[in-house]
């Protein structure tokens, strides 16, 4: 159910714009006034409205349009954001579906993927990320969203200050026997190409062996949106930290490999340990701002990746959501 309807006029089109019932701030919902309207065609003529809606709400849900499959989704993303970005410096398993369209993260369906802003474990990220629901799960499988501005406000000021001042250090170990290999993450078999990529990105590399690469990088904890000027919570410290794993698995990993060889872990930018209560506060802030709504088939959700974090709920049955990313942007830590 929707509420507070208005109409957006683009050349030859009329689209109803509202909010989902119960969500007064996000997302904006756009639905065609007449059946058969092609989504990419509408967006091509309504780009200024779309940018304004995204900067206000952080998310726009397109429902009831003729998306026209993967080709249409690709055209929609190009109309909304320009050329799609390849998924480089990977952190999760995905399958390339078509061009630079990928499956959403391929974790087991019983696992919840915590809130995060896409690729905020780097200093360069996509400004826009789009999702298309192709197959709706029997139960669950939602893509919850949370406003990163409101999350920032909810995180206690002392924690915000530490993250703004120090940033976040990400330590990753890439091996063929645990998590993703370096060949998968960097999409190359060349150590020289990896070293060049990391050098240009400000990532420290350590080749433990031919099959084992360790990297360290200090990235932002908080960032400032380049258009709205608002501060946002922009990191994946809680997601990459070992505490995000099942405690029994953590015990095994620490016993077998030691902390220095964990697949991924996070610290303050100066290398100091992040306190458990800090992660609890961050997760509480995300949970307090979570907006959860069910997918409908052929829904398309477009997020301003700095303003809106996303997650994935566990599910049963088949689920297929594809993803496209666009508009690369990079910025250092936010400063007062």
JSON list of N, CA and C in Angstrom, two decimals, residues 37-91:
[
{"chain": "A", "resi": 37, "resn": "UNK", "atom": "N", "xyz": [4.28, 0.92, -19.52]},
{"chain": "A", "resi": 37, "resn": "UNK", "atom": "CA", "xyz": [5.32, 1.94, -19.61]},
{"chain": "A", "resi": 37, "resn": "UNK", "atom": "C", "xyz": [6.69, 1.31, -19.40]},
{"chain": "A", "resi": 38, "resn": "UNK", "atom": "N", "xyz": [7.62, 1.59, -20.31]},
{"chain": "A", "resi": 38, "resn": "UNK", "atom": "CA", "xyz": [8.96, 1.03, -20.24]},
{"chain": "A", "resi": 38, "resn": "UNK", "atom": "C", "xyz": [9.80, 1.85, -19.25]},
{"chain": "A", "resi": 39, "resn": "UNK", "atom": "N", "xyz": [10.38, 1.17, -18.28]},
{"chain": "A", "resi": 39, "resn": "UNK", "atom": "CA", "xyz": [11.08, 1.86, -17.20]},
{"chain": "A", "resi": 39, "resn": "UNK", "atom": "C", "xyz": [12.23, 2.72, -17.71]},
{"chain": "A", "resi": 40, "resn": "UNK", "atom": "N", "xyz": [13.08, 2.17, -18.56]},
{"chain": "A", "resi": 40, "resn": "UNK", "atom": "CA", "xyz": [14.24, 2.92, -19.04]},
{"chain": "A", "resi": 40, "resn": "UNK", "atom": "C", "xyz": [13.81, 4.17, -19.80]},
{"chain": "A", "resi": 41, "resn": "UNK", "atom": "N", "xyz": [12.72, 4.10, -20.53]},
{"chain": "A", "resi": 41, "resn": "UNK", "atom": "CA", "xyz": [12.25, 5.27, -21.28]},
{"chain": "A", "resi": 41, "resn": "UNK", "atom": "C", "xyz": [11.79, 6.36, -20.34]},
{"chain": "A", "resi": 42, "resn": "UNK", "atom": "N", "xyz": [11.07, 5.97, -19.28]},
{"chain": "A", "resi": 42, "resn": "UNK", "atom": "CA", "xyz": [10.63, 6.97, -18.31]},
{"chain": "A", "resi": 42, "resn": "UNK", "atom": "C", "xyz": [11.81, 7.67, -17.64]},
{"chain": "A", "resi": 43, "resn": "UNK", "atom": "N", "xyz": [12.76, 6.87, -17.18]},
{"chain": "A", "resi": 43, "resn": "UNK", "atom": "CA", "xyz": [13.89, 7.44, -16.44]},
{"chain": "A", "resi": 43, "resn": "UNK", "atom": "C", "xyz": [14.73, 8.35, -17.33]},
{"chain": "A", "resi": 44, "resn": "UNK", "atom": "N", "xyz": [14.86, 7.98, -18.61]},
{"chain": "A", "resi": 44, "resn": "UNK", "atom": "CA", "xyz": [15.64, 8.82, -19.52]},
{"chain": "A", "resi": 44, "resn": "UNK", "atom": "C", "xyz": [15.07, 10.24, -19.62]},
{"chain": "A", "resi": 45, "resn": "UNK", "atom": "N", "xyz": [13.76, 10.38, -19.44]},
{"chain": "A", "resi": 45, "resn": "UNK", "atom": "CA", "xyz": [13.14, 11.70, -19.51]},
{"chain": "A", "resi": 45, "resn": "UNK", "atom": "C", "xyz": [12.88, 12.34, -18.17]},
{"chain": "A", "resi": 46, "resn": "UNK", "atom": "N", "xyz": [13.27, 11.66, -17.09]},
{"chain": "A", "resi": 46, "resn": "UNK", "atom": "CA", "xyz": [12.96, 12.17, -15.75]},
{"chain": "A", "resi": 46, "resn": "UNK", "atom": "C", "xyz": [14.19, 12.17, -14.85]},
{"chain": "A", "resi": 47, "resn": "UNK", "atom": "N", "xyz": [15.36, 12.31, -15.45]},
{"chain": "A", "resi": 47, "resn": "UNK", "atom": "CA", "xyz": [16.60, 12.24, -14.67]},
{"chain": "A", "resi": 47, "resn": "UNK", "atom": "C", "xyz": [16.67, 13.31, -13.57]},
{"chain": "A", "resi": 48, "resn": "UNK", "atom": "N", "xyz": [16.31, 14.58, -13.84]},
{"chain": "A", "resi": 48, "resn": "UNK", "atom": "CA", "xyz": [16.38, 15.56, -12.75]},
{"chain": "A", "resi": 48, "resn": "UNK", "atom": "C", "xyz": [15.49, 15.20, -11.57]},
{"chain": "A", "resi": 49, "resn": "UNK", "atom": "N", "xyz": [14.27, 14.73, -11.85]},
{"chain": "A", "resi": 49, "resn": "UNK", "atom": "CA", "xyz": [13.40, 14.30, -10.75]},
{"chain": "A", "resi": 49, "resn": "UNK", "atom": "C", "xyz": [14.03, 13.15, -9.98]},
{"chain": "A", "resi": 50, "resn": "UNK", "atom": "N", "xyz": [14.61, 12.18, -10.69]},
{"chain": "A", "resi": 50, "resn": "UNK", "atom": "CA", "xyz": [15.20, 11.02, -10.03]},
{"chain": "A", "resi": 50, "resn": "UNK", "atom": "C", "xyz": [16.35, 11.43, -9.12]},
{"chain": "A", "resi": 51, "resn": "UNK", "atom": "N", "xyz": [17.22, 12.31, -9.60]},
{"chain": "A", "resi": 51, "resn": "UNK", "atom": "CA", "xyz": [18.34, 12.76, -8.77]},
{"chain": "A", "resi": 51, "resn": "UNK", "atom": "C", "xyz": [17.83, 13.45, -7.51]},
{"chain": "A", "resi": 52, "resn": "UNK", "atom": "N", "xyz": [16.82, 14.29, -7.66]},
{"chain": "A", "resi": 52, "resn": "UNK", "atom": "CA", "xyz": [16.26, 14.99, -6.51]},
{"chain": "A", "resi": 52, "resn": "UNK", "atom": "C", "xyz": [15.65, 14.01, -5.51]},
{"chain": "A", "resi": 53, "resn": "UNK", "atom": "N", "xyz": [14.92, 13.02, -6.02]},
{"chain": "A", "resi": 53, "resn": "UNK", "atom": "CA", "xyz": [14.29, 12.04, -5.14]},
{"chain": "A", "resi": 53, "resn": "UNK", "atom": "C", "xyz": [15.33, 11.23, -4.39]},
{"chain": "A", "resi": 54, "resn": "UNK", "atom": "N", "xyz": [16.39, 10.86, -5.08]},
{"chain": "A", "resi": 54, "resn": "UNK", "atom": "CA", "xyz": [17.44, 10.07, -4.43]},
{"chain": "A", "resi": 54, "resn": "UNK", "atom": "C", "xyz": [18.16, 10.88, -3.36]},
{"chain": "A", "resi": 55, "resn": "UNK", "atom": "N", "xyz": [18.43, 12.14, -3.62]},
{"chain": "A", "resi": 55, "resn": "UNK", "atom": "CA", "xyz": [19.12, 12.96, -2.63]},
{"chain": "A", "resi": 55, "resn": "UNK", "atom": "C", "xyz": [18.25, 13.23, -1.41]},
{"chain": "A", "resi": 56, "resn": "UNK", "atom": "N", "xyz": [16.95, 13.21, -1.61]},
{"chain": "A", "resi": 56, "resn": "UNK", "atom": "CA", "xyz": [16.02, 13.40, -0.49]},
{"chain": "A", "resi": 56, "resn": "UNK", "atom": "C", "xyz": [15.82, 12.10, 0.28]},
{"chain": "A", "resi": 57, "resn": "UNK", "atom": "N", "xyz": [15.33, 11.07, -0.39]},
{"chain": "A", "resi": 57, "resn": "UNK", "atom": "CA", "xyz": [14.95, 9.83, 0.27]},
{"chain": "A", "resi": 57, "resn": "UNK", "atom": "C", "xyz": [16.06, 8.80, 0.33]},
{"chain": "A", "resi": 58, "resn": "UNK", "atom": "N", "xyz": [17.00, 8.87, -0.60]},
{"chain": "A", "resi": 58, "resn": "UNK", "atom": "CA", "xyz": [18.08, 7.88, -0.65]},
{"chain": "A", "resi": 58, "resn": "UNK", "atom": "C", "xyz": [17.73, 6.64, -1.44]},
{"chain": "A", "resi": 59, "resn": "UNK", "atom": "N", "xyz": [16.43, 6.41, -1.72]},
{"chain": "A", "resi": 59, "resn": "UNK", "atom": "CA", "xyz": [16.00, 5.18, -2.40]},
{"chain": "A", "resi": 59, "resn": "UNK", "atom": "C", "xyz": [14.74, 5.46, -3.20]},
{"chain": "A", "resi": 60, "resn": "UNK", "atom": "N", "xyz": [14.69, 4.89, -4.41]},
{"chain": "A", "resi": 60, "resn": "UNK", "atom": "CA", "xyz": [13.48, 4.95, -5.24]},
{"chain": "A", "resi": 60, "resn": "UNK", "atom": "C", "xyz": [13.15, 3.53, -5.67]},
{"chain": "A", "resi": 61, "resn": "UNK", "atom": "N", "xyz": [11.92, 3.11, -5.40]},
{"chain": "A", "resi": 61, "resn": "UNK", "atom": "CA", "xyz": [11.43, 1.79, -5.79]},
{"chain": "A", "resi": 61, "resn": "UNK", "atom": "C", "xyz": [10.51, 1.97, -6.99]},
{"chain": "A", "resi": 62, "resn": "UNK", "atom": "N", "xyz": [10.86, 1.34, -8.12]},
{"chain": "A", "resi": 62, "resn": "UNK", "atom": "CA", "xyz": [10.06, 1.38, -9.33]},
{"chain": "A", "resi": 62, "resn": "UNK", "atom": "C", "xyz": [9.23, 0.10, -9.37]},
{"chain": "A", "resi": 63, "resn": "UNK", "atom": "N", "xyz": [7.91, 0.25, -9.38]},
{"chain": "A", "resi": 63, "resn": "UNK", "atom": "CA", "xyz": [7.01, -0.91, -9.26]},
{"chain": "A", "resi": 63, "resn": "UNK", "atom": "C", "xyz": [5.92, -0.81, -10.32]},
{"chain": "A", "resi": 64, "resn": "UNK", "atom": "N", "xyz": [5.72, -1.90, -11.08]},
{"chain": "A", "resi": 64, "resn": "UNK", "atom": "CA", "xyz": [4.65, -1.95, -12.06]},
{"chain": "A", "resi": 64, "resn": "UNK", "atom": "C", "xyz": [5.06, -1.54, -13.47]},
{"chain": "A", "resi": 65, "resn": "UNK", "atom": "N", "xyz": [6.34, -1.25, -13.68]},
{"chain": "A", "resi": 65, "resn": "UNK", "atom": "CA", "xyz": [6.81, -0.87, -15.01]},
{"chain": "A", "resi": 65, "resn": "UNK", "atom": "C", "xyz": [7.11, -2.11, -15.85]},
{"chain": "A", "resi": 66, "resn": "UNK", "atom": "N", "xyz": [7.20, -1.90, -17.14]},
{"chain": "A", "resi": 66, "resn": "UNK", "atom": "CA", "xyz": [7.72, -2.91, -18.06]},
{"chain": "A", "resi": 66, "resn": "UNK", "atom": "C", "xyz": [9.24, -2.76, -18.05]},
{"chain": "A", "resi": 67, "resn": "UNK", "atom": "N", "xyz": [9.92, -3.64, -17.32]},
{"chain": "A", "resi": 67, "resn": "UNK", "atom": "CA", "xyz": [11.38, -3.51, -17.18]},
{"chain": "A", "resi": 67, "resn": "UNK", "atom": "C", "xyz": [12.10, -4.04, -18.41]},
{"chain": "A", "resi": 68, "resn": "UNK", "atom": "N", "xyz": [11.54, -5.05, -19.06]},
{"chain": "A", "resi": 68, "resn": "UNK", "atom": "CA", "xyz": [12.11, -5.67, -20.25]},
{"chain": "A", "resi": 68, "resn": "UNK", "atom": "C", "xyz": [13.39, -6.44, -19.96]},
{"chain": "A", "resi": 69, "resn": "UNK", "atom": "N", "xyz": [13.34, -7.18, -18.85]},
{"chain": "A", "resi": 69, "resn": "UNK", "atom": "CA", "xyz": [14.40, -8.14, -18.55]},
{"chain": "A", "resi": 69, "resn": "UNK", "atom": "C", "xyz": [15.76, -7.52, -18.29]},
{"chain": "A", "resi": 70, "resn": "UNK", "atom": "N", "xyz": [16.80, -8.33, -18.48]},
{"chain": "A", "resi": 70, "resn": "UNK", "atom": "CA", "xyz": [18.16, -7.89, -18.21]},
{"chain": "A", "resi": 70, "resn": "UNK", "atom": "C", "xyz": [18.57, -6.75, -19.12]},
{"chain": "A", "resi": 71, "resn": "UNK", "atom": "N", "xyz": [18.19, -6.82, -20.39]},
{"chain": "A", "resi": 71, "resn": "UNK", "atom": "CA", "xyz": [18.52, -5.73, -21.31]},
{"chain": "A", "resi": 71, "resn": "UNK", "atom": "C", "xyz": [17.88, -4.42, -20.85]},
{"chain": "A", "resi": 72, "resn": "UNK", "atom": "N", "xyz": [16.62, -4.51, -20.43]},
{"chain": "A", "resi": 72, "resn": "UNK", "atom": "CA", "xyz": [15.93, -3.33, -19.97]},
{"chain": "A", "resi": 72, "resn": "UNK", "atom": "C", "xyz": [16.50, -2.79, -18.67]},
{"chain": "A", "resi": 73, "resn": "UNK", "atom": "N", "xyz": [16.90, -3.68, -17.77]},
{"chain": "A", "resi": 73, "resn": "UNK", "atom": "CA", "xyz": [17.52, -3.24, -16.52]},
{"chain": "A", "resi": 73, "resn": "UNK", "atom": "C", "xyz": [18.84, -2.53, -16.80]},
{"chain": "A", "resi": 74, "resn": "UNK", "atom": "N", "xyz": [19.59, -3.08, -17.74]},
{"chain": "A", "resi": 74, "resn": "UNK", "atom": "CA", "xyz": [20.85, -2.43, -18.10]},
{"chain": "A", "resi": 74, "resn": "UNK", "atom": "C", "xyz": [20.59, -1.05, -18.70]},
{"chain": "A", "resi": 75, "resn": "UNK", "atom": "N", "xyz": [19.60, -0.93, -19.56]},
{"chain": "A", "resi": 75, "resn": "UNK", "atom": "CA", "xyz": [19.27, 0.38, -20.13]},
{"chain": "A", "resi": 75, "resn": "UNK", "atom": "C", "xyz": [18.79, 1.34, -19.06]},
{"chain": "A", "resi": 76, "resn": "UNK", "atom": "N", "xyz": [18.01, 0.83, -18.10]},
{"chain": "A", "resi": 76, "resn": "UNK", "atom": "CA", "xyz": [17.55, 1.67, -16.99]},
{"chain": "A", "resi": 76, "resn": "UNK", "atom": "C", "xyz": [18.74, 2.23, -16.22]},
{"chain": "A", "resi": 77, "resn": "UNK", "atom": "N", "xyz": [19.70, 1.37, -15.85]},
{"chain": "A", "resi": 77, "resn": "UNK", "atom": "CA", "xyz": [20.84, 1.83, -15.09]},
{"chain": "A", "resi": 77, "resn": "UNK", "atom": "C", "xyz": [21.67, 2.84, -15.88]},
{"chain": "A", "resi": 78, "resn": "UNK", "atom": "N", "xyz": [21.82, 2.61, -17.17]},
{"chain": "A", "resi": 78, "resn": "UNK", "atom": "CA", "xyz": [22.56, 3.56, -18.00]},
{"chain": "A", "resi": 78, "resn": "UNK", "atom": "C", "xyz": [21.82, 4.89, -18.11]},
{"chain": "A", "resi": 79, "resn": "UNK", "atom": "N", "xyz": [20.49, 4.85, -18.20]},
{"chain": "A", "resi": 79, "resn": "UNK", "atom": "CA", "xyz": [19.71, 6.08, -18.25]},
{"chain": "A", "resi": 79, "resn": "UNK", "atom": "C", "xyz": [19.79, 6.84, -16.93]},
{"chain": "A", "resi": 80, "resn": "UNK", "atom": "N", "xyz": [19.82, 6.10, -15.82]},
{"chain": "A", "resi": 80, "resn": "UNK", "atom": "CA", "xyz": [19.82, 6.72, -14.50]},
{"chain": "A", "resi": 80, "resn": "UNK", "atom": "C", "xyz": [21.21, 7.16, -14.05]},
{"chain": "A", "resi": 81, "resn": "UNK", "atom": "N", "xyz": [22.26, 6.45, -14.54]},
{"chain": "A", "resi": 81, "resn": "UNK", "atom": "CA", "xyz": [23.57, 6.61, -13.92]},
{"chain": "A", "resi": 81, "resn": "UNK", "atom": "C", "xyz": [24.75, 6.61, -14.85]},
{"chain": "A", "resi": 82, "resn": "UNK", "atom": "N", "xyz": [24.56, 6.30, -16.13]},
{"chain": "A", "resi": 82, "resn": "UNK", "atom": "CA", "xyz": [25.70, 6.16, -17.03]},
{"chain": "A", "resi": 82, "resn": "UNK", "atom": "C", "xyz": [26.19, 4.73, -17.10]},
{"chain": "A", "resi": 83, "resn": "UNK", "atom": "N", "xyz": [27.40, 4.54, -17.58]},
{"chain": "A", "resi": 83, "resn": "UNK", "atom": "CA", "xyz": [27.93, 3.20, -17.79]},
{"chain": "A", "resi": 83, "resn": "UNK", "atom": "C", "xyz": [28.04, 2.43, -16.47]},
{"chain": "A", "resi": 84, "resn": "UNK", "atom": "N", "xyz": [27.76, 1.14, -16.54]},
{"chain": "A", "resi": 84, "resn": "UNK", "atom": "CA", "xyz": [27.86, 0.29, -15.36]},
{"chain": "A", "resi": 84, "resn": "UNK", "atom": "C", "xyz": [29.31, -0.06, -15.07]},
{"chain": "A", "resi": 85, "resn": "UNK", "atom": "N", "xyz": [29.60, -0.27, -13.79]},
{"chain": "A", "resi": 85, "resn": "UNK", "atom": "CA", "xyz": [30.96, -0.54, -13.34]},
{"chain": "A", "resi": 85, "resn": "UNK", "atom": "C", "xyz": [31.20, -2.04, -13.22]},
{"chain": "A", "resi": 86, "resn": "UNK", "atom": "N", "xyz": [32.41, -2.50, -13.55]},
{"chain": "A", "resi": 86, "resn": "UNK", "atom": "CA", "xyz": [32.75, -3.89, -13.26]},
{"chain": "A", "resi": 86, "resn": "UNK", "atom": "C", "xyz": [32.93, -4.09, -11.76]},
{"chain": "A", "resi": 87, "resn": "UNK", "atom": "N", "xyz": [32.69, -5.30, -11.30]},
{"chain": "A", "resi": 87, "resn": "UNK", "atom": "CA", "xyz": [32.85, -5.61, -9.88]},
{"chain": "A", "resi": 87, "resn": "UNK", "atom": "C", "xyz": [34.30, -6.03, -9.64]},
{"chain": "A", "resi": 88, "resn": "UNK", "atom": "N", "xyz": [35.14, -5.06, -9.33]},
{"chain": "A", "resi": 88, "resn": "UNK", "atom": "CA", "xyz": [36.55, -5.32, -9.06]},
{"chain": "A", "resi": 88, "resn": "UNK", "atom": "C", "xyz": [36.83, -5.16, -7.58]},
{"chain": "A", "resi": 89, "resn": "UNK", "atom": "N", "xyz": [37.98, -5.66, -7.15]},
{"chain": "A", "resi": 89, "resn": "UNK", "atom": "CA", "xyz": [38.37, -5.71, -5.73]},
{"chain": "A", "resi": 89, "resn": "UNK", "atom": "C", "xyz": [37.20, -6.27, -4.92]},
{"chain": "A", "resi": 90, "resn": "UNK", "atom": "N", "xyz": [36.86, -7.52, -5.21]},
{"chain": "A", "resi": 90, "resn": "UNK", "atom": "CA", "xyz": [35.64, -8.15, -4.70]},
{"chain": "A", "resi": 90, "resn": "UNK", "atom": "C", "xyz": [35.74, -8.52, -3.23]},
{"chain": "A", "resi": 91, "resn": "UNK", "atom": "N", "xyz": [34.59, -8.57, -2.59]},
{"chain": "A", "resi": 91, "resn": "UNK", "atom": "CA", "xyz": [34.53, -9.02, -1.20]},
{"chain": "A", "resi": 91, "resn": "UNK", "atom": "C", "xyz": [33.55, -10.16, -1.00]}
]
